[in-house]
Amino acid sequence: MKRILVTGALGQIGSELVAALRRRPEVELVVASDIKMMRRSAEGGADTGVGAFEYLDCTNQRRIEQVVTKHCIDTIYHLAALLSAVAEERPQVAWDVNLGGLYRVLEVARQNRCAVFFPSSIGVFGPGTPRDQTPQDTIQRPTTMYGVTKVAGELVCDYYHFRFGIDTRGLRFPGIISHVAVPGGGTTDYAVEMFYNAVRNRRYTCFLEPDTRLDMMYMPDSIKAAIEVMEADAERLVHRNAFNVTAMNFTPQELATEIREHVPNFRIEYQVDPVRQAIADSWPHSIEDSAARSEWDWDPEHDLASMTRDMLENLERKLRVAVREQGD
Ligand code: AKB
């Protein structure tokens, strides 16, 4: 039976991963942790479920050690990190949190023989990388601090595996679309914002150019990927860390067209943010994920059409409830 620690558990991925892990029969305990305190609604809510929560700053190695030993943790999903746009605003903090935090988690994992999951990103690629169908093994010269910390993170995870035998595994996530917790400070966040605004206001002002093409994935597939890669047969893994994974590919204009299938009066306009546009322009248009497919049978379930339908249904329900609660 597994005893799992999730860092950054109140973030976009963590909010859903914790609940998914808690539903798994082979998991005995999931300790959610974050530098933010959990609100009561999250504590008892259907999404995260009731369970252990620890306040945890991942730059504090002693505290990570305390939490890991207190709960006899054997697996760490280390999600705590600054996303690309925030990391560009605060590169020094991004270095400390993204890389310093990972290093400390790996050290605690080494001393306590824990497996570690590390979420990397399409942000590890840069302008010199082939931009279409970017291969698994290729040039990685990112021009953002986020990308620098993610490439270094992939390498240090490999190092801890080869040097110390730690079971480190990871994925290069594309933009992730979800309706439970909003992402904070990413470049691909426009897609999530577009959905919220389509439901609330029927209009959205997008911070990326209409034809900015990026890979994306719906949260249920991201959760499935994170769990499946950790459960994959180690004998089959050629690439341990940093598997390219993708599920769909679109531009803001194409997403708006798909949303309009369900919300006919939805209107989009563009007010480009040069910082986030430059980040997006340095990333691939599309990545190929054949290594994940052949080494651990990666197979996403959602495409643009099914994700859009499900997002709109869930957001209609969620925002209606929120409006009703405000009126109470
Ligand atoms: C971001 O936009 O920063 C993230 C990512 C693609 O890693 N969603």
XYZ file of C-alpha atoms and ligand atoms in Angstrom:
336
model
C 0.000 0.000 0.000
C 1.347 3.402 -0.983
C 1.776 6.402 1.279
C 1.951 9.514 -0.889
C 2.892 13.151 -0.314
C 1.672 15.736 -2.851
C 3.378 19.144 -2.760
C 1.609 22.146 -4.304
C -1.593 20.224 -3.612
C -3.844 23.287 -3.788
C -2.691 24.205 -7.281
C -4.374 23.395 -10.581
C -3.114 19.796 -10.877
C -2.838 19.034 -7.161
C -6.478 19.913 -6.462
C -7.565 17.030 -8.682
C -4.614 14.658 -8.306
C -5.031 14.353 -4.524
C -8.669 13.325 -4.888
C -7.838 10.860 -7.683
C -5.033 9.246 -5.678
C -7.276 8.969 -2.603
C -9.762 6.937 -4.640
C -7.163 4.332 -5.636
C -7.303 0.978 -3.858
C -3.523 0.534 -3.677
C -3.116 3.892 -1.888
C -3.244 3.869 1.907
C -2.603 7.563 2.563
C -2.322 10.797 0.583
C -0.953 13.800 2.447
C -1.814 17.022 0.634
C 0.629 19.857 1.296
C 0.986 23.430 0.180
C 2.467 26.771 1.153
C -1.125 28.062 1.208
C -3.427 26.889 3.969
C -6.364 24.749 2.943
C -9.773 26.423 3.222
C -12.558 24.523 4.974
C -14.506 24.091 1.750
C -11.515 22.411 0.112
C -10.973 20.296 3.212
C -14.379 18.708 3.141
C -15.263 19.264 -0.500
C -16.038 16.543 -2.981
C -13.035 17.478 -5.083
C -10.164 16.974 -2.669
C -11.907 14.721 -0.154
C -11.186 14.728 3.544
C -7.645 13.805 4.432
C -4.301 14.756 5.864
C -2.988 18.233 5.084
C 0.396 19.720 5.997
C 1.630 23.271 5.576
C 4.856 22.812 3.599
C 7.342 25.227 2.060
C 9.419 23.114 -0.323
C 12.471 25.317 0.060
C 12.655 24.123 3.696
C 14.353 20.721 3.624
C 13.934 20.068 7.364
C 10.202 20.537 7.060
C 9.964 18.192 4.035
C 11.924 15.628 6.023
C 9.567 16.048 9.020
C 6.446 15.522 6.910
C 7.925 12.520 5.076
C 9.029 10.759 8.270
C 5.884 11.663 10.248
C 3.640 10.018 7.639
C 6.075 7.251 6.498
C 5.848 8.543 2.918
C 7.154 6.341 0.081
C 6.135 8.403 -2.976
C 6.266 12.173 -3.559
C 4.352 13.954 -6.313
C 6.297 17.198 -6.313
C 4.012 19.729 -7.999
C 4.997 22.947 -6.183
C 6.413 25.383 -8.767
C 5.994 28.813 -10.338
C 4.505 28.720 -13.851
C 6.058 30.361 -16.890
C 4.667 33.914 -16.819
C 5.161 34.393 -13.066
C 8.634 32.855 -13.320
C 9.504 35.472 -15.952
C 8.338 38.241 -13.585
C 10.288 36.785 -10.653
C 13.163 34.703 -12.074
C 15.157 34.609 -8.822
C 12.183 33.243 -6.877
C 11.497 30.766 -9.695
C 15.050 29.453 -9.443
C 14.739 28.991 -5.656
C 11.292 27.420 -5.701
C 11.379 25.380 -8.908
C 14.920 24.071 -8.717
C 15.794 24.580 -5.053
C 12.501 22.955 -4.033
C 13.059 19.980 -6.335
C 16.635 19.497 -5.116
C 15.455 19.421 -1.497
C 12.647 17.005 -2.297
C 15.147 14.741 -4.080
C 17.522 14.846 -1.111
C 14.733 13.836 1.267
C 13.677 11.156 -1.229
C 17.253 9.850 -1.366
C 17.488 9.621 2.421
C 14.046 7.999 2.783
C 14.036 5.918 -0.436
C 10.925 7.612 -1.863
C 9.840 7.536 -5.509
C 9.431 11.030 -7.017
C 7.113 12.360 -9.730
C 8.284 15.591 -11.395
C 6.067 17.562 -13.798
C 8.151 19.039 -16.570
C 6.685 21.049 -19.436
C 6.743 21.950 -23.119
C 8.575 24.985 -21.685
C 11.822 22.946 -21.765
C 12.008 23.598 -25.498
C 13.232 26.807 -27.065
C 13.484 28.613 -30.386
C 16.213 26.218 -31.611
C 14.014 23.132 -31.139
C 12.111 21.689 -34.144
C 8.726 23.397 -33.747
C 6.369 20.868 -35.279
C 5.979 17.367 -33.887
C 8.880 18.080 -31.527
C 10.561 14.734 -30.814
C 11.181 13.222 -27.384
C 14.952 13.610 -27.634
C 15.933 16.910 -29.204
C 17.530 20.319 -28.617
C 16.538 21.884 -25.264
C 17.717 25.485 -25.056
C 14.771 27.366 -23.468
C 14.864 31.154 -23.256
C 12.686 31.457 -20.114
C 13.618 30.945 -16.464
C 10.709 28.506 -16.209
C 12.215 26.444 -19.033
C 15.695 26.613 -17.528
C 14.425 25.262 -14.191
C 12.416 22.521 -15.907
C 15.357 21.312 -18.070
C 17.634 21.344 -15.028
C 14.866 19.529 -13.109
C 14.680 16.779 -15.728
C 18.456 16.355 -15.581
C 18.716 16.302 -11.795
C 15.891 13.727 -11.632
C 17.823 11.537 -14.083
C 20.941 12.063 -11.997
C 19.229 10.937 -8.767
C 18.016 7.842 -10.558
C 21.338 6.821 -12.079
C 23.544 7.917 -9.171
C 21.380 6.986 -6.178
C 18.801 4.552 -7.583
C 15.841 6.827 -6.756
C 12.732 5.983 -8.781
C 12.234 9.383 -10.402
C 9.688 9.704 -13.212
C 8.092 12.617 -15.006
C 6.146 14.108 -17.876
C 6.463 17.137 -20.116
C 2.968 18.541 -19.778
C 1.463 20.835 -22.418
C -1.097 23.461 -21.347
C -3.620 21.907 -18.957
C -7.310 22.791 -19.105
C -9.488 22.242 -16.052
C -12.528 23.534 -14.164
C -11.813 22.673 -10.501
C -8.931 25.025 -9.609
C -7.763 27.825 -11.868
C -4.135 27.816 -13.008
C -1.971 30.686 -11.791
C 0.598 32.487 -13.892
C 0.995 30.248 -16.915
C 1.123 31.140 -20.611
C -1.419 28.505 -21.618
C -3.866 29.812 -18.963
C -5.655 31.735 -21.723
C -7.517 28.551 -22.633
C -8.977 28.140 -19.129
C -9.768 31.879 -18.927
C -11.585 31.657 -22.254
C -13.942 28.993 -20.897
C -14.721 30.915 -17.677
C -15.372 34.086 -19.646
C -17.490 32.312 -22.250
C -19.775 31.019 -19.486
C -19.838 34.203 -17.404
C -19.785 37.014 -19.964
C -20.024 35.469 -23.449
C -16.863 37.402 -24.359
C -13.125 37.154 -23.753
C -10.066 39.310 -24.393
C -7.192 36.965 -25.168
C -3.572 37.809 -24.264
C -2.104 35.667 -27.075
C -2.333 36.204 -30.847
C -5.247 34.377 -32.534
C -2.952 31.967 -34.405
C -0.648 30.951 -31.515
C -0.587 27.158 -31.798
C 0.218 25.103 -28.680
C -0.399 21.584 -27.399
C -2.980 21.111 -24.648
C -4.513 18.414 -22.464
C -7.705 18.080 -20.439
C -7.154 17.547 -16.709
C -8.595 14.005 -16.517
C -5.920 12.923 -19.016
C -3.195 14.781 -17.084
C -4.160 12.952 -13.889
C -4.288 9.648 -15.739
C -0.811 10.295 -17.211
C 0.726 11.236 -13.851
C -0.638 8.105 -12.174
C 0.119 5.768 -15.077
C 3.731 6.823 -15.505
C 4.349 6.190 -11.790
C 2.761 2.748 -12.073
C 4.485 1.801 -15.336
C 6.653 -1.308 -15.466
C 10.191 -0.028 -14.813
C 11.611 -2.704 -17.139
C 9.876 -1.052 -20.107
C 11.077 2.496 -19.384
C 13.832 3.786 -21.624
C 13.094 7.424 -20.743
C 12.364 7.748 -17.045
C 11.840 11.439 -16.710
C 10.300 13.948 -18.979
C 8.085 11.992 -21.350
C 6.500 14.169 -24.030
C 2.719 13.811 -23.602
C -0.014 15.557 -25.534
C -3.693 15.179 -26.287
C -4.770 18.029 -28.569
C -3.476 21.049 -30.379
C -5.168 24.358 -31.180
C -4.902 28.136 -31.472
C -7.007 30.672 -29.502
C -9.039 31.266 -32.661
C -9.757 27.548 -33.077
C -10.734 27.173 -29.410
C -13.111 30.136 -29.735
C -14.702 28.501 -32.812
C -15.209 25.252 -30.871
C -16.739 27.122 -27.909
C -19.090 28.916 -30.306
C -20.556 25.506 -31.264
C -22.107 25.539 -27.774
C -22.220 29.273 -27.004
C -23.186 30.834 -30.370
C -22.975 34.459 -29.176
C -19.456 34.057 -27.711
C -17.137 36.868 -28.860
C -13.333 36.981 -28.666
C -11.011 39.928 -29.038
C -7.255 40.181 -28.666
C -5.033 42.398 -26.545
C -1.633 40.768 -26.776
C 0.657 40.650 -23.757
C 4.165 40.829 -25.248
C 5.779 38.856 -22.388
C 3.440 35.881 -22.606
C 3.380 36.041 -26.411
C 7.208 35.830 -26.456
C 7.077 32.823 -24.140
C 4.509 31.064 -26.338
C 6.489 31.906 -29.467
C 9.553 30.193 -28.005
C 7.635 26.911 -27.478
C 6.802 24.184 -30.018
C 3.618 24.318 -32.071
C 3.164 20.598 -31.423
C 5.044 17.756 -29.752
C 5.044 14.035 -30.525
C 4.592 11.519 -27.729
C 5.434 8.131 -29.251
C 7.921 7.283 -26.444
C 5.143 7.563 -23.832
C 2.808 5.549 -26.050
C 5.290 2.733 -26.577
C 6.949 2.633 -23.117
C 3.833 2.831 -20.893
C 0.848 2.781 -23.267
C -0.070 6.448 -22.973
C -3.404 7.027 -24.676
C -5.383 10.213 -23.912
C -9.168 10.076 -23.862
C -10.155 13.678 -24.604
C -9.863 15.682 -27.803
C -10.824 19.319 -28.410
C -14.515 18.541 -28.978
C -15.040 16.297 -25.918
C -12.974 18.556 -23.652
C -14.929 21.658 -24.724
C -18.291 19.978 -24.132
C -17.260 18.717 -20.696
C -15.633 22.004 -19.626
C -18.717 24.027 -20.531
C -21.095 21.614 -18.786
C -19.000 21.619 -15.615
C -18.453 25.375 -15.578
C -22.161 26.109 -16.185
C -22.926 24.010 -13.098
C -20.076 25.392 -10.970
C -20.688 29.055 -11.765
C -24.462 28.714 -11.329
C -23.869 27.277 -7.855
C -21.385 30.078 -7.077
C -23.936 32.736 -8.087
C -26.612 31.019 -6.000
C -24.273 30.871 -2.965
C -23.423 34.579 -3.324
C -27.150 35.372 -3.219
C -27.667 33.381 0.011
C 2.558 27.381 -18.426
O 1.891 27.929 -19.302
O 3.447 27.927 -17.789
C 2.293 25.923 -18.137
C 3.151 25.026 -18.961
C 2.853 24.812 -20.396
O 4.089 24.487 -18.466
N 0.920 25.622 -18.339
